[in-house]
Coordinates of C-alpha atoms and ligand atoms in Angstrom, one line a residue:
M23 CA -48.9 73.7 150.9
K24 CA -52.6 71.7 150.3
D25 CA -52.3 69.5 147.4
K26 CA -55.3 71.4 145.4
V27 CA -55.6 69.6 142.6
I28 CA -56.7 66.4 144.6
F29 CA -58.6 68.2 146.9
D30 CA -60.5 70.1 144.5
V31 CA -61.4 66.7 142.6
I32 CA -62.5 65.2 146.2
G33 CA -64.8 68.5 146.4
K34 CA -66.2 67.3 143.0
E35 CA -66.8 63.8 144.1
T36 CA -68.6 65.0 147.7
K37 CA -70.7 67.2 145.5
R38 CA -71.5 64.5 142.9
E39 CA -72.3 61.8 145.9
S40 CA -74.6 64.4 147.5
S41 CA -76.4 65.2 144.6
V42 CA -77.5 61.7 143.0
I43 CA -80.0 59.1 143.6
E44 CA -77.2 56.4 144.4
L45 CA -78.8 53.0 143.4
I46 CA -75.8 51.2 142.8
A47 CA -76.2 48.0 144.8
S48 CA -72.6 47.8 146.4
E49 CA -72.1 51.2 147.5
N50 CA -73.4 53.0 150.6
Y51 CA -72.4 56.0 153.1
V52 CA -70.3 55.7 155.9
S53 CA -70.5 57.5 159.1
S54 CA -68.0 60.4 159.9
E55 CA -66.7 58.3 162.7
V56 CA -65.9 55.4 160.0
L57 CA -64.3 58.1 158.0
V58 CA -62.5 59.9 160.5
A59 CA -60.8 56.2 161.8
Q60 CA -60.2 55.3 158.5
G61 CA -58.3 58.6 157.7
S62 CA -56.2 58.5 161.3
I63 CA -52.8 58.5 162.3
L64 CA -53.0 54.4 162.0
T65 CA -52.0 54.5 158.3
N66 CA -48.8 55.3 159.8
K67 CA -48.2 51.9 161.6
Y68 CA -46.7 48.8 160.1
A69 CA -47.7 45.8 162.2
E70 CA -47.5 42.6 159.9
G71 CA -48.5 39.4 161.8
Y72 CA -51.5 39.1 164.0
P73 CA -52.1 40.9 167.6
R74 CA -49.3 39.8 169.9
K75 CA -47.2 38.0 167.2
R76 CA -46.1 41.0 165.3
Y77 CA -42.9 41.6 163.3
Y78 CA -42.3 45.0 164.0
G79 CA -42.4 46.9 167.4
G80 CA -44.7 49.5 168.8
C81 CA -48.0 47.6 168.2
E82 CA -49.7 47.8 171.7
F83 CA -52.3 50.1 170.5
V84 CA -53.1 48.6 166.9
D85 CA -53.2 45.5 169.0
E86 CA -56.1 46.8 171.0
I87 CA -57.8 47.6 168.0
E88 CA -57.4 44.2 165.9
N89 CA -58.8 42.5 169.0
I90 CA -61.3 44.6 169.4
A91 CA -62.3 44.5 165.8
I92 CA -62.3 40.7 166.3
E93 CA -64.8 40.4 169.1
R94 CA -67.2 42.9 167.7
A95 CA -67.4 40.8 164.6
K96 CA -67.4 37.2 166.3
S97 CA -70.6 39.2 168.5
L98 CA -72.2 40.6 165.3
F99 CA -71.8 37.4 163.0
G100 CA -72.3 34.8 166.4
V101 CA -69.1 33.2 164.9
Q102 CA -65.8 31.7 166.8
F103 CA -63.1 32.8 164.7
V104 CA -62.7 36.0 162.4
N105 CA -59.5 37.4 160.8
V106 CA -60.3 41.3 159.9
Q107 CA -57.2 41.8 157.7
P108 CA -58.3 41.1 154.2
H109 CA -57.6 44.3 151.9
S110 CA -61.1 43.7 149.8
G111 CA -63.5 40.9 149.1
S112 CA -61.0 39.5 146.3
S113 CA -58.2 39.4 148.6
A114 CA -60.0 37.6 151.0
N115 CA -61.4 34.8 148.3
L116 CA -57.8 34.6 147.2
S117 CA -56.8 33.7 150.4
V118 CA -59.5 31.3 151.1
Y119 CA -58.5 29.2 148.4
L120 CA -54.8 29.1 148.8
S121 CA -55.5 28.4 152.2
L122 CA -57.8 25.7 151.7
L123 CA -57.0 24.1 148.4
K124 CA -54.2 23.3 145.7
I125 CA -53.6 25.0 142.7
G126 CA -55.6 23.2 140.2
D127 CA -58.3 22.2 142.3
K128 CA -61.7 22.1 141.1
I129 CA -64.4 24.3 142.6
L130 CA -67.7 25.2 141.8
G131 CA -69.3 28.5 141.9
M132 CA -72.3 30.8 140.4
D133 CA -72.3 31.5 136.9
L134 CA -71.3 35.2 136.6
S135 CA -73.8 36.3 133.8
S136 CA -76.3 34.6 136.8
G137 CA -75.3 36.9 139.3
G138 CA -71.9 35.5 140.4
H139 CA -68.7 37.2 141.2
L140 CA -65.6 37.2 139.3
T141 CA -63.7 35.7 142.0
H142 CA -66.4 33.0 141.7
G143 CA -64.3 31.6 138.6
S144 CA -64.3 34.1 135.6
N145 CA -61.7 33.1 133.5
V146 CA -60.3 36.5 133.3
N147 CA -59.5 36.6 136.9
F148 CA -56.9 34.6 139.4
S149 CA -60.1 32.5 140.3
G150 CA -60.5 31.3 136.5
Q151 CA -56.8 31.0 136.1
L152 CA -55.3 29.5 139.0
F153 CA -58.5 26.8 140.0
K154 CA -60.4 24.8 137.3
F155 CA -63.5 26.1 137.9
F156 CA -67.3 24.9 137.0
S157 CA -70.2 27.1 137.3
Y158 CA -74.2 26.8 138.3
G159 CA -76.9 29.1 137.3
V160 CA -80.4 29.9 137.3
D161 CA -83.6 28.1 136.1
R162 CA -83.9 29.4 132.9
N163 CA -87.9 30.1 133.7
T164 CA -87.8 31.1 137.0
G165 CA -84.9 33.0 137.5
Y166 CA -84.2 31.1 140.9
I167 CA -81.1 28.8 141.7
N168 CA -82.5 25.1 141.0
Y169 CA -80.6 23.1 143.7
D170 CA -81.6 20.0 142.1
D171 CA -79.4 21.2 139.3
V172 CA -76.5 22.3 141.7
Q173 CA -76.5 19.0 143.3
K174 CA -76.0 17.4 139.5
I175 CA -73.5 19.3 138.3
A176 CA -71.4 19.0 142.0
S177 CA -72.2 15.1 141.6
K178 CA -70.2 15.0 138.2
V179 CA -67.8 17.6 138.6
R180 CA -66.9 16.1 142.4
P181 CA -65.4 19.4 143.3
K182 CA -63.0 20.5 146.2
M183 CA -65.2 23.3 147.2
I184 CA -68.6 24.7 146.3
V185 CA -68.8 28.9 146.4
C186 CA -72.1 30.2 147.0
G187 CA -73.2 33.9 147.5
S188 CA -73.8 36.5 144.3
S189 CA -73.0 39.8 143.3
A190 CA -76.3 40.0 141.8
Y191 CA -78.7 37.5 142.7
S192 CA -82.3 38.8 144.4
R193 CA -83.6 36.0 146.4
L194 CA -83.0 34.3 149.2
I195 CA -79.5 31.7 149.5
D196 CA -80.3 28.0 150.8
F197 CA -77.1 27.9 152.7
E198 CA -78.1 24.6 154.3
R199 CA -79.0 23.0 151.2
F200 CA -75.4 24.1 150.0
R201 CA -74.0 22.6 152.6
S202 CA -75.7 19.1 152.1
I203 CA -74.8 19.2 148.4
A204 CA -71.0 19.8 149.4
D205 CA -71.4 17.2 152.2
S206 CA -72.7 14.7 149.6
V207 CA -69.8 15.3 147.6
G208 CA -66.9 15.9 150.4
A209 CA -66.6 19.7 149.2
I210 CA -65.7 22.2 151.3
L211 CA -68.6 25.3 151.2
M212 CA -67.4 28.6 151.2
A213 CA -70.3 31.3 151.4
D214 CA -69.3 35.2 149.9
I215 CA -72.1 37.2 151.6
S216 CA -70.7 40.0 150.4
H217 CA -73.9 42.0 149.6
I218 CA -76.2 40.8 151.9
S219 CA -74.0 40.6 155.3
G220 CA -75.9 43.5 156.7
L221 CA -79.2 41.6 156.1
V222 CA -77.5 39.0 157.8
V223 CA -76.2 40.7 160.9
A224 CA -80.1 42.0 161.2
G225 CA -81.8 39.1 160.8
E226 CA -83.3 39.9 157.4
H227 CA -81.4 36.8 155.5
P228 CA -80.8 33.7 156.7
S229 CA -77.1 33.6 158.3
P230 CA -74.5 30.9 156.6
I231 CA -72.2 30.6 159.8
E232 CA -73.7 27.3 161.1
F233 CA -73.8 25.8 157.5
A234 CA -70.8 27.1 155.6
H235 CA -67.2 25.9 156.3
V236 CA -65.9 29.2 156.1
V237 CA -67.6 32.8 155.1
T238 CA -66.3 36.0 153.6
T239 CA -67.8 39.3 153.6
T240 CA -66.8 43.0 152.1
T241 CA -67.5 45.2 154.7
H242 CA -68.3 48.1 152.6
K243 CA -71.9 47.4 151.2
T244 CA -74.8 46.3 153.0
L245 CA -72.7 46.4 156.3
R246 CA -72.0 50.2 155.9
G247 CA -68.5 50.3 157.2
P248 CA -65.0 50.9 155.1
R249 CA -64.0 49.6 152.3
G250 CA -62.2 45.5 152.9
A251 CA -63.5 42.5 153.9
I252 CA -63.0 39.5 156.8
I253 CA -63.1 35.9 156.9
M254 CA -65.4 33.7 159.2
T255 CA -65.3 29.9 160.3
N256 CA -66.3 28.1 163.2
D257 CA -64.1 25.5 162.6
H258 CA -60.2 26.0 164.1
N259 CA -58.4 23.9 161.8
I260 CA -59.4 25.8 159.0
F261 CA -59.2 29.1 160.7
E262 CA -55.2 28.3 161.4
K263 CA -55.0 28.0 157.5
I264 CA -56.8 31.2 157.1
Q265 CA -54.4 33.2 159.0
K266 CA -51.5 31.6 157.1
G267 CA -53.4 32.3 154.0
V268 CA -54.1 36.1 154.5
F269 CA -50.6 36.6 156.3
P270 CA -47.9 36.0 155.1
L271 CA -49.2 34.2 152.0
T272 CA -51.2 36.7 150.1
Q273 CA -51.2 40.2 152.1
G274 CA -48.4 41.8 153.9
G275 CA -48.8 44.3 156.5
P276 CA -52.7 45.0 157.3
L277 CA -54.3 48.6 157.0
M278 CA -54.7 49.4 160.7
H279 CA -56.5 52.3 160.0
I280 CA -59.1 50.4 158.3
I281 CA -59.1 47.5 160.8
A282 CA -60.3 50.3 162.8
A283 CA -62.8 51.7 160.8
K284 CA -64.4 47.9 160.6
A285 CA -64.6 48.3 164.3
V286 CA -66.3 51.4 164.2
A287 CA -68.7 49.9 161.6
F288 CA -69.3 46.5 163.9
Y289 CA -70.2 48.9 166.9
E290 CA -72.9 51.0 164.7
A291 CA -73.9 47.7 163.1
S292 CA -74.7 46.5 166.8
F293 CA -77.4 48.9 167.6
P294 CA -81.1 48.5 167.4
Q295 CA -81.4 51.2 164.4
F296 CA -79.0 48.9 162.1
K297 CA -81.9 46.4 162.1
I298 CA -84.5 48.9 161.4
Y299 CA -82.0 50.1 158.7
Q300 CA -81.6 46.3 157.0
K301 CA -85.4 45.7 157.3
N302 CA -86.0 49.2 155.2
I303 CA -83.7 48.3 152.9
V304 CA -85.4 45.2 151.9
I305 CA -88.7 47.0 152.0
N306 CA -87.4 49.8 149.8
A307 CA -86.1 47.1 147.5
K308 CA -89.4 45.3 146.9
A309 CA -91.3 48.5 146.5
L310 CA -88.9 49.7 143.7
A311 CA -88.8 46.8 142.0
S312 CA -92.9 46.4 142.4
A313 CA -93.0 50.2 141.1
L314 CA -90.8 49.7 138.0
I315 CA -92.4 46.2 137.0
A316 CA -95.9 48.5 136.8
R317 CA -94.0 50.8 134.8
G318 CA -93.8 47.8 132.0
F319 CA -90.2 47.0 133.1
E320 CA -88.9 43.7 133.6
V321 CA -87.3 42.1 137.2
L322 CA -85.6 39.1 137.0
T323 CA -87.4 36.8 139.2
N324 CA -90.5 39.4 139.5
G325 CA -89.0 41.1 142.5
T326 CA -86.5 40.5 145.3
D327 CA -85.9 39.3 149.2
N328 CA -83.1 41.4 149.3
H329 CA -81.3 44.8 149.0
M330 CA -81.2 44.6 145.1
F331 CA -82.9 43.3 141.8
V332 CA -81.9 42.8 138.0
V333 CA -83.8 44.9 135.5
N334 CA -83.9 43.1 132.1
L335 CA -83.2 45.4 129.3
L336 CA -83.9 43.2 126.4
K337 CA -87.1 44.0 125.3
K338 CA -86.7 47.7 126.0
G339 CA -84.2 47.9 123.0
I340 CA -81.5 49.5 125.1
S341 CA -78.4 48.3 126.3
G342 CA -77.1 48.0 130.1
K343 CA -74.4 50.7 129.3
A344 CA -76.3 53.1 127.6
F345 CA -79.0 52.9 130.0
Q346 CA -76.7 53.2 132.5
D347 CA -75.0 56.2 131.1
L348 CA -78.2 58.1 130.1
L349 CA -79.6 57.5 133.7
D350 CA -76.1 58.6 135.1
S351 CA -76.8 62.2 132.9
C352 CA -79.8 62.8 135.1
F353 CA -78.1 62.2 138.2
I354 CA -79.2 59.0 138.9
A355 CA -76.4 56.0 139.3
V356 CA -76.9 52.5 138.6
S357 CA -74.6 50.0 137.4
R358 CA -75.3 47.6 134.1
S359 CA -75.2 43.8 135.1
A360 CA -75.2 40.9 132.8
I361 CA -78.5 39.1 132.5
P362 CA -78.4 34.8 132.3
N363 CA -77.5 34.4 128.8
D364 CA -77.0 37.7 128.0
P365 CA -76.4 38.2 124.0
K366 CA -74.0 41.0 125.1
P367 CA -70.5 41.0 126.0
P368 CA -70.2 42.2 129.9
Y369 CA -69.5 45.8 129.4
I370 CA -72.2 46.3 127.1
S371 CA -74.4 43.9 129.2
S372 CA -78.6 43.7 128.8
G373 CA -79.4 44.1 132.3
M374 CA -79.6 47.3 135.0
R375 CA -78.4 46.3 138.9
I376 CA -80.6 48.6 141.3
G377 CA -80.0 48.7 144.9
T378 CA -81.5 49.9 147.8
P379 CA -78.7 50.3 150.7
A380 CA -77.8 54.1 149.7
I381 CA -81.1 55.4 149.1
T382 CA -82.4 53.7 152.4
S383 CA -79.1 55.5 154.4
R384 CA -80.3 58.6 153.1
N385 CA -83.7 57.9 155.0
M386 CA -86.1 57.3 152.2
S387 CA -89.1 54.9 152.4
E388 CA -91.7 53.6 150.0
R389 CA -93.3 56.6 148.8
E390 CA -90.0 57.7 147.6
M391 CA -89.8 54.5 145.5
E392 CA -93.0 55.1 143.6
Q393 CA -91.2 58.9 142.8
I394 CA -87.6 57.3 141.7
A395 CA -89.7 54.7 139.8
D396 CA -91.3 57.9 137.7
F397 CA -87.9 59.2 137.0
I398 CA -86.6 56.0 135.8
S399 CA -89.4 55.5 133.5
S400 CA -89.9 58.8 132.5
I401 CA -85.9 59.1 131.4
Y402 CA -86.5 55.9 129.3
L403 CA -89.5 57.3 127.7
Y404 CA -88.0 61.1 126.8
R405 CA -84.7 59.5 126.2
H406 CA -84.4 60.9 123.0
D407 CA -86.1 64.5 123.8
N408 CA -83.5 66.5 125.4
T409 CA -85.3 69.5 126.6
K410 CA -87.8 67.0 128.5
L411 CA -84.8 65.1 129.9
D412 CA -83.6 68.6 131.2
S413 CA -86.6 69.2 133.3
I414 CA -86.3 65.9 134.8
R415 CA -83.1 66.3 135.9
K416 CA -83.8 69.3 137.5
E417 CA -86.6 67.5 139.2
V418 CA -84.2 64.9 140.6
L419 CA -81.9 67.5 141.8
T420 CA -84.6 69.1 144.0
F421 CA -85.8 65.7 145.0
I422 CA -82.3 64.4 146.1
S423 CA -81.8 67.9 148.1
K424 CA -84.5 66.9 150.5
F425 CA -82.6 63.8 151.4
P426 CA -79.0 64.7 152.8
I427 CA -76.4 62.1 153.4
P428 CA -76.3 61.2 157.2
K429 CA -73.1 62.1 159.0
S430 CA -74.0 59.6 161.8
Y431 CA -76.5 56.6 162.5
V432 CA -76.1 55.7 166.5
Ligands
DSN699 N1 -68.1 45.1 142.5 C1 -68.7 44.4 143.4 C2 -70.3 45.0 143.2 O1 -70.5 46.1 142.9 O2 -71.4 43.9 143.5 C3 -68.4 43.1 144.1 O3 -67.2 43.5 144.1

């Protein structure tokens, strides 16, 4: 008998996803082929180990799938070695740290409130608890990473590893400069490109592959694949350590259904349409940032080079959490975000992160960015007027109904 309880709730989530303007920078809509692969019978299979070196029998077909996923990722990113097994960005980063460093080693990463990630040294995360993390932030005046400051901190701290990449930084990352800083102190450079990997594949953001010793990325953000991650390197010695660091050090059986879905996503990302999609993500992010600035919102760094930006709400007298809840009630999804030197705790925060990967998948363009900025601005203006908010809610629902979620992209 069907589990009505769970499938009813999945039905509600399906409706929610189709009826909100999705501006969460890390979310996207996968194709139905990605969905079918990740919902396939491959979930039944245990395959601890790697192709042709498994600890279970009957792995001939999952070997084929994993090899295809690896080859596709190699060609997409132009890299020599790829591990496609990490279950998530966090487990990918954990595997890298534990493979290449000793517990307690010093690592330099980006501060969480400047746009870094939990796994880049937060003290409530394994990273901050197992390793001695130091952090760099952004320039107080410009909001950009100040590479001279990073160099100064690195020279003082002399970390074993430098982590670059972020969850909420809207400007290009200079991987070459990071590498020269890492070299100057003998550190390994890890680039976590989880947010921007789709842009990297499409040439919309410089690639870290030739500069970083090791690169991690999730597969479900701009890359538009299933929830999961991969680890890449051009260094054979590093790769051998990473292989052991993923299995058996930090993971058991790989999720073969997810690896198949990753392979499908890599296939989709190899088409010219994917390049156009990534270009449009950036065009839309720039347009939405400008439209919000024109309506009196303060955007960190005054704009963006990538798929997202952060709105500073300090002068608006509303917290990130309160604005996120307000927008949620009007069918617009954003994620609140800390801002540099945020006076509020991360759970409340003073910023709002906005991204365009999902709405660009729904074929919105610059014209719609003006409309979305109008919605956000009116919702803020009429936040205490429920009648007015009700009429905006209706307009949002009518607007979003014109942009169905695509089932396929190639
Ligand atoms: N939670 C993800 C994000 O929203 O950026 C990063 O892991």
